[in-house]
Coordinates of C-alpha atoms in Angstrom, one line a residue:
X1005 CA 0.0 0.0 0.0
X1006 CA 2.9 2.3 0.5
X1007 CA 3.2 2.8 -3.4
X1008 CA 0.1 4.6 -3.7
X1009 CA 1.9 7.4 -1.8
X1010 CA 4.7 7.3 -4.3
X1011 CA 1.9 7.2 -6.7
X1012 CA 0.6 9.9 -5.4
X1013 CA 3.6 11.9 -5.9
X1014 CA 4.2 10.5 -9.5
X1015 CA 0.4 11.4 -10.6
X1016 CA 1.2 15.1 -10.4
X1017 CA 5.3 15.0 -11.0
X1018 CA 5.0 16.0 -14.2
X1019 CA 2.9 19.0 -14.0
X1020 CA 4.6 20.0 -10.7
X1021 CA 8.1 19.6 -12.4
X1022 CA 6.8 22.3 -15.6
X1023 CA 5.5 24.8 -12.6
X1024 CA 8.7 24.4 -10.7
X1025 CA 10.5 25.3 -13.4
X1026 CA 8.6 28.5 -14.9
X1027 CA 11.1 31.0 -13.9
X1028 CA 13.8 28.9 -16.3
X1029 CA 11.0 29.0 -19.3
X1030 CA 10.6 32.4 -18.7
X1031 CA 14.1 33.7 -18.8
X1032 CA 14.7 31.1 -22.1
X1033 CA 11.1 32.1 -24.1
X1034 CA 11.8 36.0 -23.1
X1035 CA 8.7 38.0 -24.2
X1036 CA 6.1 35.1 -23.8
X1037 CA 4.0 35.2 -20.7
X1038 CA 4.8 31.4 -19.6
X1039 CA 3.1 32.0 -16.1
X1040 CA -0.1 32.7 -18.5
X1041 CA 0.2 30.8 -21.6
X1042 CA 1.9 27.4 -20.1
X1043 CA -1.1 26.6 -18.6
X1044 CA -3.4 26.5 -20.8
X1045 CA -2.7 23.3 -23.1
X1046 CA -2.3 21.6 -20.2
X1047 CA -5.4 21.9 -18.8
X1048 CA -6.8 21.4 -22.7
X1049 CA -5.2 18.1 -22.5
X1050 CA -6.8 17.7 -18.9
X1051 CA -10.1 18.1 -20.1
X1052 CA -9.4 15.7 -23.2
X1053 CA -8.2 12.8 -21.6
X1054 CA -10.6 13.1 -18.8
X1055 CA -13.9 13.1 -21.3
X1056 CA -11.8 10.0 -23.4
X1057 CA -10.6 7.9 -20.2
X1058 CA -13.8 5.6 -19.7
X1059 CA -13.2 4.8 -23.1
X1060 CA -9.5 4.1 -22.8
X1061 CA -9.9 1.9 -20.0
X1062 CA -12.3 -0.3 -21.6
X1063 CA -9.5 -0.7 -24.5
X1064 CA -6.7 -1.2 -22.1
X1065 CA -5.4 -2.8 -19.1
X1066 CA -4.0 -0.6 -16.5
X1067 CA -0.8 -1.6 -16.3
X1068 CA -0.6 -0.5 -20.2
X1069 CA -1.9 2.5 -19.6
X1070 CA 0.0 3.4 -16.1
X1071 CA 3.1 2.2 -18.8
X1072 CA 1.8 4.2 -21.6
X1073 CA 1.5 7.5 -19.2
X1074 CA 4.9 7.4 -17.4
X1075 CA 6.7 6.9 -19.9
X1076 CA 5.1 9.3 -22.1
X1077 CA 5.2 11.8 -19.0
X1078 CA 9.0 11.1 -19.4
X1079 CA 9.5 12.1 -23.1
X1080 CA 7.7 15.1 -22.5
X1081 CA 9.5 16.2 -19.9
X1082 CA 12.4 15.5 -21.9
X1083 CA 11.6 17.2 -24.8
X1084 CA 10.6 20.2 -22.5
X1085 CA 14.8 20.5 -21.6
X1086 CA 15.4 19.9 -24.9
X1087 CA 13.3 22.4 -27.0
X1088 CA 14.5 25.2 -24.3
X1089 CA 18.0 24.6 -25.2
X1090 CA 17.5 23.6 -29.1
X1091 CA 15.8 26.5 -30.1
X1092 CA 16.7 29.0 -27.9
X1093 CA 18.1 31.2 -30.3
X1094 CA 14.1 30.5 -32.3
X1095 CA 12.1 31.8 -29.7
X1096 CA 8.8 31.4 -31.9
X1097 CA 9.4 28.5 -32.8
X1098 CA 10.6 27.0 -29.5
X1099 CA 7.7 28.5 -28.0
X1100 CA 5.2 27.2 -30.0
X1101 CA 6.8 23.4 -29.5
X1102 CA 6.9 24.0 -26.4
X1103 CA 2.9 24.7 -25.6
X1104 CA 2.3 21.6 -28.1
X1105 CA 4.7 19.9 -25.3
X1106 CA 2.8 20.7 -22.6
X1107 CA -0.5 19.8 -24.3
X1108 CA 1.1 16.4 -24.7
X1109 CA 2.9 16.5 -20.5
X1110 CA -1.6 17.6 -19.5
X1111 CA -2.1 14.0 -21.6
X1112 CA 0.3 11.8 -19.9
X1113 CA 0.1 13.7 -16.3
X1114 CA -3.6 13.1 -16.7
X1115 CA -3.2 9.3 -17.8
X1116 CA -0.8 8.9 -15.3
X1117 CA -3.3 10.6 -12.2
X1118 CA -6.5 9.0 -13.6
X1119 CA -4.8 5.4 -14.0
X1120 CA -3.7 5.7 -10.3
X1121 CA -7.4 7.0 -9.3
X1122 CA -8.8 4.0 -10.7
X1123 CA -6.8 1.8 -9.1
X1124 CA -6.9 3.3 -5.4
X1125 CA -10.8 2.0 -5.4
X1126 CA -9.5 -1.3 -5.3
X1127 CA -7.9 -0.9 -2.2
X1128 CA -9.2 0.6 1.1
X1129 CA -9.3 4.3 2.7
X1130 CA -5.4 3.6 4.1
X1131 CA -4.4 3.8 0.2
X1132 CA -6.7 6.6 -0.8
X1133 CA -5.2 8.6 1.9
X1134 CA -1.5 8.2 1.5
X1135 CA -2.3 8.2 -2.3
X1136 CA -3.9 12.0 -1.4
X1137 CA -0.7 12.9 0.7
X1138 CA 1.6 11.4 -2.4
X1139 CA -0.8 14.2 -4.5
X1140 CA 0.3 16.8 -1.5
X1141 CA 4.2 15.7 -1.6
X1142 CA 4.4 15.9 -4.7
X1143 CA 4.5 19.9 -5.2
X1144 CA 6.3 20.1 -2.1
X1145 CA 9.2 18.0 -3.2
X1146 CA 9.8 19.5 -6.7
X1147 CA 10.2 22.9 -5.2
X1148 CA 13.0 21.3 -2.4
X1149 CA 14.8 20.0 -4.8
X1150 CA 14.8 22.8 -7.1
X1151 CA 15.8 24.8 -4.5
X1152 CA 18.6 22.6 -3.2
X1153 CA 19.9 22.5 -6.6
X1154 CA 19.6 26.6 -7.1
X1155 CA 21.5 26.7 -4.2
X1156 CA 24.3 24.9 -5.3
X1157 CA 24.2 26.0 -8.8
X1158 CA 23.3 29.8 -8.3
X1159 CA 20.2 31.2 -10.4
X1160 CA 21.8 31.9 -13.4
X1161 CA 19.3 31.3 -15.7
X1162 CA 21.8 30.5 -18.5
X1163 CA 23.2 27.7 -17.1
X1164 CA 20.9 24.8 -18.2
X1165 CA 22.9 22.4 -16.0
X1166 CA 20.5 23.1 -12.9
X1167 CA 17.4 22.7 -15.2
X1168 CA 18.6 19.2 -16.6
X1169 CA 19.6 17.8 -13.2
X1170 CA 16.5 18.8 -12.2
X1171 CA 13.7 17.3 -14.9
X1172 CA 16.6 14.2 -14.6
X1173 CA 15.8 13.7 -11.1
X1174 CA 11.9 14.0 -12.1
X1175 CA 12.1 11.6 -14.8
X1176 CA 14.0 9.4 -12.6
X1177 CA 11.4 9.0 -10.0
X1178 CA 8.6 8.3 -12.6
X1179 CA 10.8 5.1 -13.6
X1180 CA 11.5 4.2 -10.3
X1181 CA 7.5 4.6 -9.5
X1182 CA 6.8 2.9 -12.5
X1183 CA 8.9 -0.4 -11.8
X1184 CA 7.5 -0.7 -8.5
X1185 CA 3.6 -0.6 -10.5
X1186 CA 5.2 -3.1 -12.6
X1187 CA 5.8 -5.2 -9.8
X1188 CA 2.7 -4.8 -8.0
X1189 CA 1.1 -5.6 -11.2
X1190 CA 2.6 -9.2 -11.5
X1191 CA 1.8 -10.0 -8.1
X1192 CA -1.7 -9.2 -8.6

């Protein structure tokens, strides 16, 4: 039951790891309103996976689609790092791939966070809770570790070494999260 409160954390790491981050977006897509605009696919995506999940889940097992959502949550948060430093000298351009991005990161995030819904009523008020407090750690925990590695780093916003540990560390725990699903899926 434990993993739910890792699941928790993981249902919302991806969103939480984009918001921790907005300062960085805002010094690289200089002249877009990130704190605005950054949102809004997002919660597009939110709404599209939400109306399309009860279809999904008749389609697929849960295990493919916790799969399916992590790592997809992963390439998006790749591809967030990488965009900001590809084409950072096409701030358009970069801006532009990056809201399609984050349409994308609302799709998995959501996938991801509704999977781990469904599977919390399978198991008793214990789970849902910890699951809840996962949810709460989550935000808390990106913006430690951001901090700790601002701190050590400085906040230059030029140095893209502090972003990439960072959505590393983020990506990271996903996979770690998502083995231990994968486990608990075979003893099921």
């Amino acid at each position: 039951e434990n993993i739910f409160f890792l699941n928790g954390i993981t249902s919302l790491r991806g969103w939480h790891a984009a918001l921790g981050a907005l300062d960085y977006f805002s010094y690289v897509w200089e002249g877009f309103n990130v704190y605005l605009y950054f949102p809004v696919p997002v919660f597009i995506a939110y709404a599209v996976t939400g109306i399309s999940f009860r279809w999904i889940t008749t389609r697929f097992s849960y295990t493919n689609i916790v799969k399916t959502g992590v790592i997809g949550l992963n390439i998006m948060l790749t591809l967030l790092v990488l965009i900001s430093i590809i084409f950072k000298n096409s701030i358009n351009l970069g801006f532009a791939l990056t809201l399609v991005t984050g349409f994308f990161l609302g799709f998995f995030n959501n996938f991801v966070q509704l999977s781990f819904f469904g599977m919390i009523n399978y198991f008793g008020m214990q789970t849902v809770s910890r699951f809840t407090i996962g949810t709460a750690a989550s935000g808390l925990m990106v913006i430690i570790i951001r901090a700790i590695i601002t701190g050590i780093f400085g906040d230059d916003q030029s140095n893209v070494v502090p972003i990439v540990i960072y959505f590393c560390i983020s990506i990271a725990f996903n996979f770690f999260d998502l083995w231990l699903n994968l486990r608990l899926f075979k003893t099921e």
